[in-house]
Coordinates of C-alpha atoms in Angstrom, one line a residue:
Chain A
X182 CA 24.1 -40.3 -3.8
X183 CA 26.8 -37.4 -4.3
X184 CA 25.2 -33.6 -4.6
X185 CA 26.9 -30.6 -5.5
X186 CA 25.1 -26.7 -4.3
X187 CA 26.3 -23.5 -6.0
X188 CA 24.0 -21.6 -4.1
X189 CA 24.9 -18.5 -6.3
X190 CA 23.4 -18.3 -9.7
X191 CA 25.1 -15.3 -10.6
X192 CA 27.9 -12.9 -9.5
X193 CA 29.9 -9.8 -10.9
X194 CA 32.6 -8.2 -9.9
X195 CA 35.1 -5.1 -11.2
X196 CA 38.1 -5.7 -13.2
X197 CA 41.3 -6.6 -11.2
X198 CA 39.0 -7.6 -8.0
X199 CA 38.7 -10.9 -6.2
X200 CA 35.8 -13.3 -5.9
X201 CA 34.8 -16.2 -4.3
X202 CA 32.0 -18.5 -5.7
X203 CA 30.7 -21.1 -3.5
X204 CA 30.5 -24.9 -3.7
X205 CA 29.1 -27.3 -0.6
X206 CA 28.7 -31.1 -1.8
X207 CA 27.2 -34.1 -0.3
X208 CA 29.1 -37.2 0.5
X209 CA 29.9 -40.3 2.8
X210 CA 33.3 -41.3 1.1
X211 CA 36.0 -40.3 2.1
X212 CA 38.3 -40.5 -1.3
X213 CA 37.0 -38.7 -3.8
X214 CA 38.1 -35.5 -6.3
X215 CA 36.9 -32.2 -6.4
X216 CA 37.2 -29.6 -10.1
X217 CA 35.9 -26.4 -11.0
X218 CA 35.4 -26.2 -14.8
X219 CA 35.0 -22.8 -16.5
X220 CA 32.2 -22.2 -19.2
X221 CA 32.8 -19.3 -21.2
X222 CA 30.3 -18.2 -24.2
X223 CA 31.8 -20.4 -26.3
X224 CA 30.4 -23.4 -24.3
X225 CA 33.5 -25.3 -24.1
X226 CA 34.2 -27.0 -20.6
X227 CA 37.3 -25.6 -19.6
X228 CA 39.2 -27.5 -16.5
X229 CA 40.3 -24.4 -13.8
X230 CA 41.5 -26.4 -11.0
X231 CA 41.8 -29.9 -9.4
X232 CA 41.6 -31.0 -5.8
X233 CA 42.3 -34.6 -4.3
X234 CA 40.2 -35.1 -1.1
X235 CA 43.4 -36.4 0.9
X236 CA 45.7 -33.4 -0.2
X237 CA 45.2 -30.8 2.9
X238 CA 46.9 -28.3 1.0
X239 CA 44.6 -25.8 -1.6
X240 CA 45.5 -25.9 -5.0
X241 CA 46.4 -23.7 -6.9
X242 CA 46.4 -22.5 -10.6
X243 CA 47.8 -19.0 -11.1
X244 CA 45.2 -16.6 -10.2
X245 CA 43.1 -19.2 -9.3
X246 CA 42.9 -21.3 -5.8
X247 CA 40.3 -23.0 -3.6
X248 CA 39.5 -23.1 0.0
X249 CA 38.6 -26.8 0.7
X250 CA 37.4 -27.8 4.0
X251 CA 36.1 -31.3 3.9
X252 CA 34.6 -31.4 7.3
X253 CA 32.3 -28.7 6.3
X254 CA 32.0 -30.4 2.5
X255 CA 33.0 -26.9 1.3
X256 CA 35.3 -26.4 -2.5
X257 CA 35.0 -22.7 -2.7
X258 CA 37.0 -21.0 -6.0
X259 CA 39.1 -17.9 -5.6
X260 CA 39.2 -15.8 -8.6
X261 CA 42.5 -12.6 -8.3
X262 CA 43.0 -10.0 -9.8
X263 CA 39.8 -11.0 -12.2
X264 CA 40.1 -10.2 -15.9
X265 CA 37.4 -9.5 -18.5
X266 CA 38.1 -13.0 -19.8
X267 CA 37.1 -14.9 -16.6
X268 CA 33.9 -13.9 -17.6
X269 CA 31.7 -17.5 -17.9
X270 CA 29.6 -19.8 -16.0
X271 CA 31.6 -21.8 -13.5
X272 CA 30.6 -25.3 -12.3
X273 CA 31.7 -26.9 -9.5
X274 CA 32.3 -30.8 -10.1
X275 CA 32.9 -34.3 -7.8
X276 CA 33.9 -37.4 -8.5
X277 CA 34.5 -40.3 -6.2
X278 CA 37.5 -42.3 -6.9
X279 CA 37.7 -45.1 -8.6
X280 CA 34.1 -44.1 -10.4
X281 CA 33.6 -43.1 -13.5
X282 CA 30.8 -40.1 -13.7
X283 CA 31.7 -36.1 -12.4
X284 CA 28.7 -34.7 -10.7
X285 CA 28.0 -31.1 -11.6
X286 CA 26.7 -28.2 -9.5
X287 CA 23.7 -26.0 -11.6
X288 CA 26.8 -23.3 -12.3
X289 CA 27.1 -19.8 -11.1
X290 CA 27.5 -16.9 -14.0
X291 CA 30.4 -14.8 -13.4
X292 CA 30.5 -11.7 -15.1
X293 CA 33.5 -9.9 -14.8
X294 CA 32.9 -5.6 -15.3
X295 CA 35.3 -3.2 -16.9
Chain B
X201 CA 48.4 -32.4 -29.3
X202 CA 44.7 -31.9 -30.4
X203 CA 42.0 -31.8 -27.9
X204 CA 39.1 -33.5 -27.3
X205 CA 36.9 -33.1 -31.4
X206 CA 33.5 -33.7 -31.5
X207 CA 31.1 -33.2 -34.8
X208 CA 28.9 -31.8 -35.7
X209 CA 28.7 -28.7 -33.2
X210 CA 25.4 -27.7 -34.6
X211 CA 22.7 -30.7 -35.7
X212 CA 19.4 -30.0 -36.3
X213 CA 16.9 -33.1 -36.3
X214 CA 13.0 -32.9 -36.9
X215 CA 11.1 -35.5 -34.4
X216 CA 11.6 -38.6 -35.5
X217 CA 14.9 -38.6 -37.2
X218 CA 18.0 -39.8 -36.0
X219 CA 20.8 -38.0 -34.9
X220 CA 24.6 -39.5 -34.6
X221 CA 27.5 -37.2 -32.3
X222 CA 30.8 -38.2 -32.9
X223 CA 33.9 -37.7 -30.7
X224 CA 37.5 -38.3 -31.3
X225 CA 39.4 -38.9 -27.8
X226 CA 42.8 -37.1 -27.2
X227 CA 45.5 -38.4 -28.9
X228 CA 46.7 -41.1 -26.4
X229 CA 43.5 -41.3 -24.3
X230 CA 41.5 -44.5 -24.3
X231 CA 38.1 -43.4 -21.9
X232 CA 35.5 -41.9 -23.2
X233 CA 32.7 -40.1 -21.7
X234 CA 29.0 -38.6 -22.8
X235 CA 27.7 -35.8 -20.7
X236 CA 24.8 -33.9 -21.5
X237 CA 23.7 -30.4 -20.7
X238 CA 20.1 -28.9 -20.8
X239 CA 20.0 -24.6 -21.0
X240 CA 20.5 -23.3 -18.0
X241 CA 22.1 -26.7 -16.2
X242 CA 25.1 -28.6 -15.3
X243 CA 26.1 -31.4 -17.3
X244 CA 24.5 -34.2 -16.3
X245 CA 26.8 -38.0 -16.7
X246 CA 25.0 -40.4 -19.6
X247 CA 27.6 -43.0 -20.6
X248 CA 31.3 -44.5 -19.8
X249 CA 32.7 -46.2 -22.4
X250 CA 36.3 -47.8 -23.6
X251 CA 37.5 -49.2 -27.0
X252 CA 34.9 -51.9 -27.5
X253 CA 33.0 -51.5 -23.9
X254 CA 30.4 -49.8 -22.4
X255 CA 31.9 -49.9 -19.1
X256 CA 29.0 -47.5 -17.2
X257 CA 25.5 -46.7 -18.8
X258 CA 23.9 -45.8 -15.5
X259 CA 23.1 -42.2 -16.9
X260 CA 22.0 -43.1 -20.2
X261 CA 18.1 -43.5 -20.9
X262 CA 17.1 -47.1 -21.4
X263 CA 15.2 -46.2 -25.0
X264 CA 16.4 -44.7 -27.9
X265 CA 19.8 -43.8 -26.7
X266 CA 22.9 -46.1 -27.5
X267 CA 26.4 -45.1 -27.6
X268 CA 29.8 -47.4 -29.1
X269 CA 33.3 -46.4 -29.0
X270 CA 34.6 -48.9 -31.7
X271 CA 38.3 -50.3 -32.3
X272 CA 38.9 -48.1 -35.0
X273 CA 37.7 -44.6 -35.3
X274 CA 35.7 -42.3 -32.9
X275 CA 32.5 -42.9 -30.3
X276 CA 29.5 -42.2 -31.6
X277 CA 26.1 -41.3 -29.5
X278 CA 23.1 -42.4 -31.3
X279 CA 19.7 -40.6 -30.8
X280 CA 17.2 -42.5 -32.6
X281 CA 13.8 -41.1 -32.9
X282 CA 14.2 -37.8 -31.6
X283 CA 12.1 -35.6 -29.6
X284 CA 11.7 -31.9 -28.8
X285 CA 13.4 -32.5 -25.3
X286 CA 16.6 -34.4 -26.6
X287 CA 17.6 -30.7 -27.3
X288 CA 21.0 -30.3 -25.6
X289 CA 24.4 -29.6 -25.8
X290 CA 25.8 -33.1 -25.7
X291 CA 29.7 -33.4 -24.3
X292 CA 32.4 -35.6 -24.9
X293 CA 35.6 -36.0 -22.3
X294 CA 38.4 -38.4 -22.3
X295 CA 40.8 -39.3 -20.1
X296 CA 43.9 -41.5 -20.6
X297 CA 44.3 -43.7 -17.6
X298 CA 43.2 -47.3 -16.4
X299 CA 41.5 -48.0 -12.9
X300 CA 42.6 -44.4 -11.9
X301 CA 40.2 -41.3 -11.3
X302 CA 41.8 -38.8 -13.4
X303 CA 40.9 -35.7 -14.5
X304 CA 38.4 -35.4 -18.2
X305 CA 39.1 -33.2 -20.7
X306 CA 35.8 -32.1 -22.5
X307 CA 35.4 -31.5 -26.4
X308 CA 33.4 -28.1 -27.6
X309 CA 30.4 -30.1 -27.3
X310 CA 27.7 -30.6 -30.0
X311 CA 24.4 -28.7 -29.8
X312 CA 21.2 -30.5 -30.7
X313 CA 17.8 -28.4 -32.1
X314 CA 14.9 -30.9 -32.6
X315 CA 12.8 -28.9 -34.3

């Protein structure tokens, strides 16, 4: 069975700043997708960013990108330049290809401070 | 091109009623999926569905719960009987393609009080 650890419940950090959150998963496949989805207060599940297990390259979204390392099973998100609306909870999310269900991570809350 | 809709986004049941969470895929999307969240959780996978089919139920529990996503109109996740811990936020996501993984775009969601 596929697990996702965010082994940060919460974080802050100051206006304009970066931040990392962390996301480690546990797998045997070797295709699979990787997604961090953002949860502001309104509780809609907002897609961030995307990452295909057999891309090497990080993606990237604007002032968001990820460090993958899949030997280490590691999705980490890089907020820049964080801005008072980032503020949310933050789920990390896998899916194995060709399956149908995303496994979620328990979330870490962000809060970003003026 | 509207999202993901899903109504009500507030329902309040007392135990023992029934309680019916619609969802209208994206316009061009044909897979449907039900996801729910408890307070302080991720959301957890409950159901798979496409026009007509349940395709994957693994997530959904065996009693009480059934979910359709007819021909005509939107899915619908049935709650019969409820009980103090069906209280959730329930999500809906679509997703347009066929035998692909692609990504799923989630609805507002539809928060459940059983009261």
């Amino acid at each position: 069975a596929q697990t996702v650890t965010q082994s940060q419940p919460e974080m802050s950090v100051q206006e304009a700043e970066t931040v990392t959150l962390s996301c480690t998963y546990d797998t045997s496949e070797n295709n699979y997708y990787l997604f961090w989805y953002k949860q502001p207060p309104s509780r809609q599940m907002i897609l961030v960013i995307r990452q295909e297990a057999y891309k090497q390259q990080n993606a990237t979204e604007n002032r968001f990108s990820v460090n993958f390392q899949k030997a280490a099973k590691s999705f980490s998100l890089k907020i820049s330049d964080s801005q008072l609306g980032d503020t949310a909870m933050y789920f990390c999310a896998f899916m194995k290809q060709g399956n149908n269900d995303m496994r979620f991570g328990a979330g870490t809350r962000l809060t970003v401070k003026p | 091109n509207a999202g993901v809709m899903q109504n009500p986004r507030h329902l309040v049941r007392r135990r023992g009623q029934e309680a019916r969470l619609r969802c209208s895929p994206m316009k061009g999307h044909s897979h449907v999926y039900w996801y729910r969240q408890l307070p302080e959780e991720g959301l957890k996978f409950m159901v798979y569905l496409q026009k007509e089919n349940i395709i994957d139920e693994s997530g959904m529990p065996k009693e009480r719960f059934s979910a359709e996503f007819p021909k005509e109109g939107p899915s619908i996740l049935r709650i019969q009987q409820v009980v103090r811990g069906d209280s959730a936020a329930y999500f809906c996501a679509s997703s347009p393609r066929t035998g692909h993984t692609d990504t799923q775009y989630f609805g507002p969601g539809t928060r459940l009080t059983v009261l």
